[in-house]
Amino acid sequence: MHISLLQCQSSRDVSANLLFIESQLNELKRDVDAPHLVVLPECSLLFGGHESQQLAYAGDAHQSPLKSALSALAAKYQVFMVAGTIPALAEDGRVYSRSYLFDDKGDTLGYYDKLHLFDVDVADGTKQYRESETFCPGDHISVIDTPFGKIGLAICYDLRFPDLFRAMRLAGAEIITLPSAFTKVTGEAHWQVLLQARAIETQCVILAAAQWGQHNEGSRETWGQSMVVGPWGNILAERKTGTGWVQAEVDLTELHSIRRKMPVMQHNRFLEPSLK
Ligand SMILES: O=C(O)CNC(=O)[C@H](CS)NC(=O)CCC(=O)C(=O)O
């Protein structure tokens, strides 16, 4: 399985973000005769956008200029793409933080709306984070069958919620994608250990594409360290700083062997209906 994560330093400038993503796709080293999975970070096209900007770009529930732009890139470069996150209009007037999975023709295979919203005070010198002021939480999990295997979709702060990851494993996930924009403070403290823990607990491959560096004149700083983590918790590839690709070849044979030798899902005493 050919995988490429793109570490970005996105901003509120949608055109500049799109140009960067396309320039990187143009330089992507890949085997054109094999399916290739690209994962973009959270808010790859619109980072730190004010509520009005998020709403302006949200389009309606399933059609928007941002979705069209990214699905067109997936088709043009013939890659399967987890298109980070883009705003999608919600019924209550806010927007969902939505992650689409496109195939290499740009068709939508599935989508996921971020379930856990980052309403957190972080000692990073910026304002408190109140994601729910702009975004509406989703209400479903999403595990999608693909030529790479079954892919579960999660986003950023979701990483802190093991029940979501267990639900995706129970729904058949073998790979979990995590478009992210961890803060520098919390990323330094928790990012790697949480990713390794989720990979070990679920016995899944985790593809974590991250935002890195200063954004929007230094109003935000993100941690970076995009990485591919194997089902044994091993880091298969990473990029600590800077923008650009993180690439890995992943074979699910090892994953199935680990699951056979250590059947944690069958041993779990807290899965319904054995123990409450
Ligand atoms: O606001 C944007 O434009 C992009 N979205 C984000 O940066 C989101 C919401 S503020 N960030 C996180 O969820 C950080 C999670 C995190 O850092 C942690 O769990 O420690």
XYZ file of N, CA and C and ligand atoms in Angstrom:
848
model
N 0.863 -1.168 0.000
C 0.000 0.000 0.000
C 0.909 1.230 0.000
N 0.711 2.061 -1.031
C 1.544 3.263 -1.202
C 0.825 4.443 -0.536
N 1.500 5.058 0.448
C 0.872 6.118 1.233
C 1.729 7.374 1.207
N 1.087 8.545 1.076
C 1.797 9.831 1.187
C 0.965 10.789 2.016
N 1.561 11.284 3.116
C 0.902 12.293 3.945
C 1.531 13.633 3.587
N 0.730 14.689 3.503
C 1.300 16.007 3.206
C 1.256 16.882 4.453
N 2.415 17.294 4.939
C 2.474 18.243 6.067
C 2.385 19.649 5.483
N 1.423 20.423 5.996
C 1.144 21.757 5.436
C 1.349 22.835 6.492
N 1.460 24.060 6.019
C 1.453 25.255 6.882
C 0.373 26.186 6.320
N -0.880 25.725 6.433
C -1.990 26.410 5.762
C -2.347 27.721 6.450
N -3.147 28.501 5.745
C -3.541 29.816 6.282
C -5.004 30.070 5.915
N -5.425 31.325 6.063
C -6.787 31.678 5.659
C -6.877 31.909 4.147
N -5.725 31.883 3.481
C -5.690 32.168 2.035
C -5.912 30.876 1.243
N -7.165 30.649 0.875
C -7.560 29.393 0.216
C -6.767 29.174 -1.072
N -6.613 30.220 -1.867
C -5.908 30.062 -3.164
C -4.457 29.646 -2.939
N -3.808 30.269 -1.963
C -2.399 29.928 -1.698
C -2.303 28.481 -1.199
N -3.235 28.081 -0.346
C -3.218 26.701 0.174
C -3.402 25.713 -0.980
N -4.324 26.022 -1.881
C -4.608 25.122 -3.014
C -3.395 25.020 -3.935
N -2.757 26.172 -4.161
C -1.556 26.170 -5.024
C -0.461 25.305 -4.409
N -0.304 25.403 -3.100
C 0.737 24.596 -2.431
C 0.426 23.101 -2.587
N -0.807 22.732 -2.316
C -1.179 21.309 -2.401
C -0.963 20.789 -3.812
N -1.378 21.582 -4.811
C -1.198 21.111 -6.197
C 0.296 21.024 -6.552
N 1.077 21.984 -6.084
C 2.528 21.945 -6.405
C 3.159 20.693 -5.805
N 2.698 20.310 -4.640
C 3.252 19.108 -3.996
C 2.777 17.844 -4.714
N 1.528 17.822 -5.135
C 1.038 16.660 -5.899
C 1.817 16.514 -7.204
N 2.186 17.652 -7.769
C 2.957 17.658 -9.018
C 4.323 17.007 -8.846
N 4.858 17.114 -7.612
C 6.214 16.579 -7.353
C 6.174 15.200 -6.706
N 4.945 14.697 -6.473
C 4.816 13.431 -5.727
C 5.504 12.293 -6.481
N 6.412 11.632 -5.792
C 7.086 10.452 -6.374
C 6.203 9.238 -6.095
N 5.773 8.548 -7.184
C 4.839 7.436 -6.971
C 4.904 6.473 -8.136
N 4.412 5.270 -7.901
C 4.275 4.241 -8.934
C 2.914 4.440 -9.582
N 2.891 4.944 -10.791
C 1.606 5.307 -11.423
C 0.770 4.070 -11.756
N 1.383 2.887 -11.653
C 0.618 1.672 -11.968
C -0.042 1.055 -10.743
N 0.129 1.714 -9.582
C -0.476 1.158 -8.357
C -1.307 2.232 -7.665
N -2.390 1.811 -6.977
C -3.205 2.805 -6.260
C -2.344 3.521 -5.216
N -2.610 4.811 -5.040
C -1.815 5.618 -4.102
C -2.775 6.396 -3.219
N -2.530 6.384 -1.902
C -3.396 7.091 -0.955
C -2.677 8.327 -0.430
N -3.303 9.482 -0.629
C -2.775 10.764 -0.114
C -3.664 11.225 1.034
N -3.056 11.682 2.126
C -3.824 12.225 3.256
C -3.365 13.665 3.510
N -4.336 14.577 3.535
C -4.047 15.988 3.811
C -4.404 16.305 5.261
N -3.811 17.361 5.837
C -4.088 17.704 7.243
C -5.454 18.349 7.409
N -5.803 18.575 8.685
C -7.023 19.305 9.034
C -6.937 20.730 8.474
N -8.058 21.161 7.946
C -8.146 22.563 7.448
C -7.050 22.892 6.455
N -6.798 21.928 5.544
C -5.688 22.124 4.585
C -5.976 23.290 3.643
N -7.244 23.545 3.357
C -7.564 24.632 2.417
C -7.938 25.936 3.121
N -8.414 25.811 4.369
C -8.845 27.018 5.079
C -8.525 26.835 6.556
N -7.415 27.464 6.989
C -6.955 27.247 8.367
C -7.161 28.514 9.189
N -7.900 28.360 10.303
C -8.075 29.542 11.152
C -9.057 30.527 10.557
N -9.909 30.009 9.667
C -10.891 30.910 9.054
C -11.927 31.372 10.076
N -12.284 32.660 9.994
C -13.333 33.164 10.891
C -14.646 32.496 10.523
N -15.616 32.570 11.432
C -16.898 31.873 11.218
C -17.504 32.287 9.881
N -17.456 33.589 9.572
C -18.068 34.063 8.314
C -17.369 33.419 7.112
N -16.040 33.267 7.234
C -15.289 32.671 6.121
C -15.634 31.192 5.985
N -15.734 30.498 7.146
C -16.103 29.078 7.098
C -17.472 28.920 6.430
N -18.418 29.763 6.827
C -19.766 29.672 6.256
C -19.751 29.998 4.770
N -18.939 30.995 4.405
C -18.895 31.413 2.983
C -18.421 30.268 2.095
N -17.478 29.475 2.630
C -16.912 28.379 1.829
C -17.660 27.063 2.002
N -18.646 27.047 2.912
C -19.259 25.748 3.248
C -20.164 25.245 2.133
N -20.634 26.113 1.244
C -21.546 25.640 0.194
C -22.772 25.021 0.838
N -23.347 23.977 0.197
C -24.432 23.313 0.931
C -23.879 21.968 1.392
N -24.751 21.115 1.915
C -24.256 19.944 2.645
C -23.191 19.172 1.876
N -23.417 18.923 0.585
C -22.449 18.062 -0.100
C -21.905 18.639 -1.394
N -22.088 19.939 -1.575
C -21.445 20.557 -2.742
C -20.789 21.854 -2.264
N -19.524 22.003 -2.538
C -18.873 23.269 -2.178
C -17.664 23.454 -3.078
N -17.208 24.683 -3.246
C -16.039 24.916 -4.105
C -14.793 24.210 -3.568
N -14.707 24.096 -2.235
C -13.515 23.440 -1.670
C -13.550 21.935 -1.955
N -14.736 21.336 -1.819
C -14.849 19.905 -2.107
C -14.544 19.658 -3.583
N -15.098 20.473 -4.436
C -14.865 20.307 -5.883
C -13.385 20.469 -6.221
N -12.727 21.435 -5.576
C -11.302 21.680 -5.876
C -10.451 20.475 -5.491
N -10.752 19.900 -4.343
C -9.931 18.769 -3.885
C -10.254 17.484 -4.652
N -11.521 17.264 -4.955
C -11.853 16.045 -5.723
C -11.262 16.150 -7.130
N -11.195 17.376 -7.657
C -10.583 17.565 -8.997
C -9.091 17.241 -8.945
N -8.435 17.576 -7.853
C -6.998 17.245 -7.727
C -6.807 15.734 -7.618
N -7.703 15.068 -6.902
C -7.594 13.601 -6.770
C -7.694 12.968 -8.160
N -8.634 13.481 -8.975
C -8.810 12.937 -10.335
C -7.622 13.278 -11.228
N -7.177 14.547 -11.143
C -6.077 14.988 -12.036
C -4.793 14.208 -11.779
N -4.509 13.960 -10.503
C -3.259 13.265 -10.147
C -3.484 11.775 -9.880
N -4.734 11.316 -10.091
C -5.097 9.902 -9.988
C -4.628 9.288 -8.663
N -5.005 9.979 -7.595
C -4.717 9.466 -6.250
C -6.019 9.357 -5.456
N -6.075 8.336 -4.612
C -7.123 8.322 -3.596
C -6.724 9.400 -2.594
N -7.704 10.138 -2.058
C -7.354 11.262 -1.191
C -8.304 11.379 0.004
N -7.694 11.390 1.199
C -8.442 11.844 2.378
C -8.174 13.338 2.428
N -9.221 14.126 2.086
C -8.989 15.533 1.754
C -8.964 16.397 3.013
N -8.224 15.963 4.036
C -8.127 16.776 5.243
C -9.520 17.079 5.762
N -9.781 18.350 6.042
C -11.153 18.723 6.427
C -11.515 20.016 5.696
N -12.811 20.111 5.369
C -13.347 21.358 4.810
C -14.673 21.639 5.520
N -15.103 22.898 5.564
C -16.386 23.201 6.206
C -17.546 22.714 5.339
N -18.590 22.162 5.992
C -19.810 21.729 5.288
C -20.997 22.213 6.102
N -21.959 22.813 5.426
C -23.063 23.462 6.142
C -23.816 22.467 7.025
N -24.074 22.855 8.268
C -24.862 22.024 9.198
C -26.257 22.620 9.329
N -27.196 21.781 9.809
C -28.594 22.213 9.889
C -28.772 23.391 10.863
N -27.866 23.531 11.836
C -28.114 24.575 12.861
C -27.419 25.895 12.536
N -26.929 26.007 11.281
C -26.311 27.277 10.884
C -24.827 27.323 11.140
N -24.287 26.308 11.870
C -22.831 26.208 11.962
C -22.341 25.356 10.781
N -21.087 24.947 10.872
C -20.562 24.072 9.813
C -19.973 22.824 10.463
N -19.966 21.726 9.698
C -19.259 20.526 10.137
C -17.796 20.644 9.722
N -16.910 20.061 10.512
C -15.514 19.901 10.074
C -15.480 18.531 9.401
N -15.532 18.522 8.081
C -15.819 17.291 7.316
C -14.585 16.795 6.589
N -14.349 15.498 6.710
C -13.238 14.839 6.017
C -13.835 13.930 4.943
N -13.486 14.189 3.676
C -13.972 13.361 2.571
C -12.893 12.356 2.180
N -13.334 11.209 1.703
C -12.431 10.251 1.053
C -12.853 10.161 -0.425
N -11.931 10.597 -1.309
C -12.182 10.522 -2.748
C -11.390 9.355 -3.350
N -11.939 8.755 -4.422
C -11.138 7.758 -5.139
C -10.307 8.468 -6.206
N -9.581 7.687 -7.006
C -8.623 8.318 -7.944
C -9.314 8.846 -9.204
N -10.648 8.829 -9.190
C -11.393 9.531 -10.255
C -12.081 10.779 -9.698
N -11.850 11.025 -8.403
C -12.449 12.185 -7.747
C -13.846 11.930 -7.229
N -14.293 10.659 -7.298
C -15.624 10.330 -6.764
C -15.559 10.183 -5.247
N -16.651 10.543 -4.571
C -16.701 10.483 -3.103
C -17.011 9.060 -2.648
N -16.088 8.461 -1.881
C -16.301 7.106 -1.334
C -16.961 7.184 0.039
N -16.805 8.311 0.719
C -17.409 8.455 2.058
C -16.951 9.766 2.681
N -17.493 10.042 3.865
C -17.097 11.264 4.578
C -17.343 11.068 6.058
N -16.739 11.981 6.854
C -16.876 11.918 8.313
C -16.865 13.338 8.857
N -17.753 13.599 9.812
C -17.802 14.914 10.464
C -17.208 14.781 11.867
N -16.245 15.622 12.180
C -15.520 15.560 13.458
C -16.498 15.483 14.638
N -16.348 14.415 15.431
C -17.287 14.176 16.539
C -16.940 15.000 17.783
N -15.624 15.159 18.048
C -15.193 15.804 19.299
C -14.611 17.173 18.987
N -15.200 18.204 19.549
C -14.796 19.575 19.210
C -13.872 20.144 20.266
N -12.873 20.859 19.818
C -11.759 21.306 20.661
C -12.133 22.580 21.402
N -12.894 22.422 22.489
C -13.235 23.550 23.370
C -12.323 23.449 24.582
N -11.113 23.914 24.449
C -10.048 23.647 25.419
C -9.242 24.921 25.665
N -8.807 25.121 26.880
C -7.884 26.228 27.196
C -6.469 25.666 27.150
N -5.636 26.246 26.286
C -4.256 25.764 26.146
C -3.306 26.906 26.504
N -2.325 26.608 27.318
C -1.377 27.656 27.758
C -0.372 27.939 26.647
N -0.902 28.431 25.513
C 0.044 28.723 24.415
C 0.004 30.194 24.046
N -0.487 30.987 24.970
C -0.446 32.432 24.741
C -1.530 32.942 23.830
N -2.315 31.999 23.254
C -3.388 32.499 22.366
C -4.703 32.485 23.153
N -5.752 32.779 22.431
C -7.086 32.760 23.068
C -7.429 31.335 23.491
N -8.515 31.177 24.224
C -9.015 29.818 24.467
C -9.533 29.292 23.135
N -9.467 27.981 22.948
C -10.016 27.373 21.733
C -11.472 26.998 22.005
N -12.348 27.469 21.131
C -13.776 27.136 21.286
C -14.324 26.724 19.908
N -13.924 25.511 19.508
C -14.278 25.051 18.153
C -15.790 25.019 17.942
N -16.521 24.741 19.037
C -17.981 24.560 18.907
C -18.694 25.890 18.647
N -17.981 27.006 18.753
C -18.627 28.287 18.406
C -18.882 28.371 16.901
N -18.050 27.677 16.145
C -18.171 27.711 14.676
C -18.645 26.373 14.108
N -18.151 25.278 14.729
C -18.404 23.957 14.154
C -19.468 23.194 14.942
N -20.169 22.346 14.209
C -21.210 21.483 14.769
C -20.659 20.050 14.826
N -20.836 19.340 15.931
C -20.287 17.975 16.000
C -21.041 17.026 15.077
N -20.313 16.039 14.562
C -20.956 15.020 13.730
C -21.748 14.043 14.590
N -22.325 13.010 13.917
C -23.139 12.050 14.695
C -22.952 10.621 14.207
N -21.876 10.365 13.479
C -21.668 8.989 13.005
C -20.178 8.711 12.866
N -19.874 7.385 12.890
C -18.498 7.014 12.558
C -18.490 6.629 11.085
N -17.292 6.526 10.499
C -17.208 6.226 9.070
C -16.035 5.275 8.816
N -16.363 4.059 8.365
C -15.339 3.076 7.982
C -15.673 2.649 6.555
N -14.722 2.833 5.643
C -15.002 2.703 4.211
C -14.096 1.651 3.578
N -14.673 0.758 2.770
C -13.877 -0.286 2.111
C -13.165 0.329 0.896
N -11.873 0.079 0.776
C -11.090 0.659 -0.325
C -10.096 -0.399 -0.809
N -9.406 -0.162 -1.930
C -8.385 -1.113 -2.386
C -7.214 -1.254 -1.401
N -7.093 -0.311 -0.439
C -5.996 -0.361 0.535
C -6.382 -1.188 1.759
N -7.712 -1.400 1.906
C -8.253 -2.031 3.116
C -9.375 -1.155 3.641
N -9.876 -1.507 4.838
C -10.982 -0.718 5.400
C -10.407 0.479 6.136
N -10.846 1.675 5.717
C -10.298 2.919 6.268
C -11.324 3.584 7.187
N -10.915 3.836 8.444
C -11.737 4.594 9.388
C -11.281 6.053 9.364
N -12.243 6.973 9.402
C -11.910 8.404 9.337
C -12.071 9.039 10.718
N -11.017 9.740 11.168
C -11.069 10.507 12.408
C -10.380 11.842 12.142
N -10.474 12.780 13.091
C -9.897 14.120 12.887
C -9.337 14.643 14.209
N -8.033 14.924 14.221
C -7.374 15.738 15.234
C -7.715 15.416 16.694
N -8.482 16.252 17.325
C -8.833 16.111 18.758
C -9.491 14.753 19.044
N -10.135 14.139 18.004
C -10.709 12.786 18.161
C -9.681 11.810 18.725
N -8.399 12.072 18.458
C -7.325 11.165 18.879
C -7.369 10.873 20.375
N -7.913 11.795 21.144
C -7.945 11.648 22.604
C -9.082 10.753 23.100
N -9.885 10.213 22.179
C -11.090 9.467 22.581
C -10.995 8.014 22.122
N -10.469 7.137 22.963
C -10.249 5.736 22.558
C -11.534 5.007 22.170
N -12.682 5.459 22.715
C -13.939 4.758 22.370
C -14.255 4.898 20.879
N -13.931 6.053 20.301
C -14.156 6.228 18.856
C -13.263 5.261 18.080
N -12.008 5.158 18.479
C -11.081 4.279 17.761
C -11.488 2.821 17.924
N -11.976 2.475 19.139
C -12.432 1.090 19.318
C -13.669 0.832 18.450
N -14.564 1.810 18.375
C -15.771 1.649 17.535
C -15.371 1.433 16.072
N -14.359 2.145 15.613
C -13.926 1.978 14.217
C -13.276 0.610 14.019
N -12.499 0.154 15.013
C -11.924 -1.200 14.900
C -13.046 -2.234 14.862
N -14.056 -2.066 15.741
C -15.174 -3.009 15.762
C -15.957 -2.978 14.459
N -15.896 -1.842 13.766
C -16.596 -1.721 12.475
C -15.714 -2.212 11.324
N -14.525 -2.733 11.664
C -13.695 -3.387 10.647
C -12.492 -2.600 10.176
N -12.230 -1.451 10.781
C -11.112 -0.603 10.304
C -9.775 -1.336 10.410
N -8.945 -1.183 9.376
C -7.553 -1.685 9.384
C -6.584 -0.503 9.336
N -7.067 0.607 8.775
C -6.295 1.836 8.636
C -7.168 2.953 9.210
N -6.555 3.883 9.966
C -7.308 5.035 10.466
C -6.567 6.293 10.043
N -7.281 7.199 9.361
C -6.642 8.453 8.943
C -7.013 9.547 9.939
N -6.047 10.462 10.161
C -6.226 11.510 11.187
C -5.658 12.839 10.689
N -6.402 13.517 9.800
C -6.007 14.886 9.455
C -6.000 15.721 10.740
N -4.899 16.506 10.986
C -4.784 17.147 12.304
C -4.161 18.516 12.222
N -4.344 19.255 13.331
C -3.685 20.549 13.546
C -3.482 20.696 15.045
N -2.687 19.813 15.623
C -2.433 19.858 17.066
C -1.702 21.154 17.420
N -2.046 21.719 18.574
C -1.302 22.909 19.014
C 0.128 22.495 19.339
N 1.059 23.465 19.314
C 2.468 23.150 19.629
C 2.594 22.633 21.060
N 1.858 23.259 21.955
C 1.965 22.893 23.374
C 1.471 21.458 23.595
N 0.272 21.149 23.104
C -0.284 19.815 23.366
C 0.351 18.772 22.461
N 0.780 19.209 21.285
C 1.460 18.272 20.387
C 2.761 17.791 20.983
N 3.515 18.738 21.559
C 4.813 18.369 22.172
C 4.597 17.375 23.313
N 3.483 17.550 24.028
C 3.225 16.731 25.225
C 2.595 15.385 24.895
N 1.709 15.334 23.902
C 0.837 14.151 23.784
C 0.781 13.490 22.406
N 1.117 14.202 21.329
C 0.831 13.729 19.959
C 1.354 12.315 19.713
N 2.643 12.110 19.881
C 3.248 10.821 19.512
C 2.751 9.705 20.411
N 2.660 9.950 21.710
C 2.265 8.865 22.627
C 0.806 8.461 22.376
N -0.050 9.430 22.049
C -1.454 9.095 21.764
C -1.568 8.310 20.458
N -0.818 8.724 19.444
C -0.866 8.008 18.164
C -0.386 6.568 18.332
N 0.714 6.396 19.081
C 1.228 5.029 19.271
C 0.245 4.203 20.097
N -0.372 4.827 21.090
C -1.339 4.097 21.916
C -2.543 3.651 21.074
N -3.094 4.541 20.263
C -4.265 4.185 19.439
C -3.910 3.099 18.437
N -2.710 3.165 17.873
C -2.300 2.135 16.906
C -2.197 0.777 17.592
N -1.604 0.777 18.811
C -1.423 -0.485 19.553
C -2.770 -1.035 20.010
N -3.625 -0.152 20.561
C -4.930 -0.602 21.092
C -5.823 -1.176 19.987
N -5.843 -0.494 18.841
C -6.754 -0.916 17.762
C -6.095 -1.900 16.801
N -4.754 -2.023 16.902
C -4.013 -2.865 15.957
C -4.305 -2.422 14.519
N -4.266 -1.085 14.354
C -4.487 -0.475 13.031
C -3.241 0.302 12.614
N -3.160 0.575 11.304
C -2.180 1.525 10.785
C -2.802 2.908 10.942
N -2.061 3.873 11.496
C -2.616 5.217 11.651
C -1.831 6.196 10.778
N -2.583 6.946 9.967
C -1.995 7.910 9.030
C -2.345 9.313 9.513
N -1.380 9.978 10.136
C -1.645 11.268 10.792
C -0.947 12.388 10.020
N -1.714 13.084 9.167
C -1.175 14.222 8.405
C -1.451 15.485 9.207
N -0.413 16.302 9.435
C -0.560 17.416 10.382
C -0.212 18.760 9.768
N -0.761 19.787 10.394
C -0.332 21.157 10.148
C 0.928 21.392 10.987
N 1.824 22.277 10.458
C 3.058 22.595 11.182
C 3.377 24.066 11.131
N 3.927 24.623 12.213
C 4.532 25.962 12.182
C 3.570 27.070 12.552
N 3.986 28.297 12.194
C 3.184 29.482 12.484
C 2.135 29.665 11.382
N 0.925 30.128 11.799
C -0.151 30.320 10.819
C -0.736 31.721 10.996
N -1.151 32.307 9.863
C -1.905 33.571 9.920
C -1.210 34.595 10.816
N -0.009 35.015 10.393
C 0.783 36.053 11.085
C 1.038 35.650 12.551
N 1.242 34.348 12.740
C 1.644 33.915 14.080
C 0.520 33.827 15.089
N -0.738 33.903 14.591
C -1.858 33.824 15.549
C -2.039 32.397 16.059
N -1.525 31.422 15.337
C -1.603 30.017 15.773
C -0.245 29.370 15.519
N 0.126 28.414 16.343
C 1.312 27.608 16.064
C 0.949 26.142 16.256
N 1.275 25.319 15.259
C 0.924 23.894 15.329
C 2.190 23.038 15.385
N 2.010 21.799 15.842
C 3.131 20.944 16.203
C 3.807 20.259 15.023
N 3.042 19.834 14.032
C 3.649 19.080 12.926
C 3.826 17.617 13.290
N 4.980 17.043 12.984
C 5.319 15.636 13.229
C 4.307 14.684 12.585
N 3.949 14.958 11.311
C 3.094 14.007 10.571
C 3.773 12.647 10.595
N 2.972 11.589 10.771
C 3.619 10.283 10.852
C 2.687 9.130 10.482
N 3.333 8.034 10.054
C 2.647 6.770 9.794
C 3.044 5.838 10.924
N 2.043 5.314 11.662
C 2.329 4.423 12.791
C 1.754 3.045 12.477
N 2.579 2.016 12.657
C 2.150 0.648 12.370
C 1.353 0.054 13.519
N 0.729 -1.112 13.308
C -0.162 -1.719 14.298
C 0.573 -2.238 15.545
N 1.923 -2.257 15.496
C 2.706 -2.615 16.680
C 3.144 -1.360 17.439
N 2.710 -0.188 16.923
C 3.069 1.076 17.560
C 4.365 1.662 17.021
N 4.922 1.008 16.014
C 6.212 1.477 15.457
C 5.984 2.622 14.465
N 6.881 3.608 14.520
C 6.776 4.752 13.604
C 7.437 4.370 12.279
N 6.642 4.267 11.217
C 7.140 3.808 9.910
C 7.730 4.968 9.110
N 7.208 6.183 9.362
C 7.740 7.369 8.660
C 7.248 8.598 9.409
N 8.063 9.667 9.400
C 7.593 10.902 10.043
C 8.348 12.101 9.466
N 7.728 13.280 9.634
C 8.389 14.557 9.293
C 8.136 15.494 10.472
N 9.162 15.756 11.248
C 8.947 16.536 12.471
C 8.612 17.992 12.150
N 9.328 18.589 11.235
C 9.115 20.025 10.956
C 9.133 20.256 9.444
N 8.710 21.495 9.070
C 8.728 21.840 7.651
C 7.531 21.249 6.931
N 7.374 21.701 5.681
C 6.225 21.199 4.904
C 6.743 20.196 3.866
N 5.846 19.317 3.425
C 6.235 18.346 2.398
C 5.690 16.964 2.715
N 6.101 15.991 1.915
C 5.541 14.638 1.980
C 6.203 13.766 3.056
N 5.363 12.869 3.593
C 5.838 11.763 4.434
C 5.348 10.504 3.720
N 6.273 9.638 3.290
C 5.849 8.504 2.476
C 6.201 7.181 3.147
N 5.331 6.183 2.919
C 5.582 4.851 3.488
C 4.913 3.802 2.616
N 5.521 2.622 2.613
C 4.911 1.428 1.992
C 4.393 0.578 3.157
N 3.122 0.258 3.148
C 2.564 -0.517 4.272
C 1.915 -1.785 3.742
N 2.227 -2.903 4.386
C 1.658 -4.203 4.012
C 0.804 -4.671 5.184
N -0.454 -4.990 4.933
C -1.366 -5.360 6.032
C -1.147 -6.791 6.508
N -0.212 -7.505 5.870
C 0.052 -8.887 6.315
C 0.456 -8.915 7.788
N 1.378 -7.973 8.152
C 1.853 -7.920 9.547
C 0.686 -7.619 10.488
N -0.208 -6.734 10.025
C -1.356 -6.353 10.867
C -2.214 -7.583 11.163
N -2.481 -8.378 10.144
C -3.334 -9.563 10.360
C -2.641 -10.582 11.246
N -1.312 -10.663 11.127
C -0.555 -11.593 11.985
C -0.613 -11.134 13.446
N -0.449 -9.831 13.669
C -0.515 -9.293 15.045
C -1.892 -9.574 15.653
N -2.942 -9.366 14.835
C -4.304 -9.562 15.350
C -4.568 -11.034 15.669
N -3.946 -11.915 14.876
C -4.138 -13.358 15.128
C -3.415 -13.783 16.395
N -2.212 -13.280 16.583
C -1.377 -13.705 17.718
C -1.787 -13.038 19.032
N -2.396 -11.840 18.907
C -2.810 -11.098 20.114
C -4.249 -10.610 19.891
N -5.232 -11.522 20.063
C -6.626 -11.174 19.716
C -7.307 -10.310 20.767
N -6.845 -9.111 20.946
C -7.313 -8.246 22.038
C -8.815 -7.966 21.954
N -9.363 -7.915 20.741
C -10.800 -7.606 20.642
C -11.644 -8.751 21.186
N -11.145 -10.013 20.998
C -11.897 -11.149 21.565
C -11.708 -11.206 23.081
N -10.553 -10.724 23.579
C -10.257 -10.818 25.013
C -10.899 -9.688 25.813
N -11.309 -8.643 25.126
C -11.784 -7.459 25.831
C -13.047 -7.772 26.644
N -12.992 -7.559 27.979
C -14.103 -7.918 28.850
C -15.168 -6.830 28.892
N -14.869 -5.691 28.214
C -15.813 -4.570 28.320
C -16.599 -4.345 27.038
N -16.434 -5.306 26.086
C -17.246 -5.176 24.877
C -18.627 -5.715 25.207
N -19.672 -5.087 24.664
C -21.042 -5.625 24.837
C -21.018 -7.066 24.384
N -21.805 -7.999 24.899
C -22.635 -7.835 26.078
C -21.976 -8.453 27.318
N -20.648 -8.804 27.271
C -20.108 -9.640 28.346
C -20.149 -8.898 29.670
N -19.496 -7.728 29.797
C -19.462 -7.032 31.085
C -19.985 -5.623 30.884
N -20.736 -5.075 31.821
C -21.221 -3.694 31.694
C -20.280 -2.755 32.411
O -9.105 26.007 13.844
C -8.736 25.662 12.703
O -8.765 26.387 11.678
C -8.253 24.268 12.501
N -8.778 23.387 13.505
C -8.027 23.193 14.577
O -6.928 23.664 14.725
C -8.589 22.274 15.621
C -9.695 22.989 16.343
S -9.145 24.437 17.128
N -7.538 21.916 16.503
C -7.624 20.887 17.318
O -8.595 20.151 17.363
C -6.397 20.713 18.188
C -6.412 19.438 18.986
C -5.222 19.462 19.890
O -4.298 20.242 19.711
C -5.192 18.530 21.029
O -6.080 17.635 21.124
O -4.254 18.676 21.832
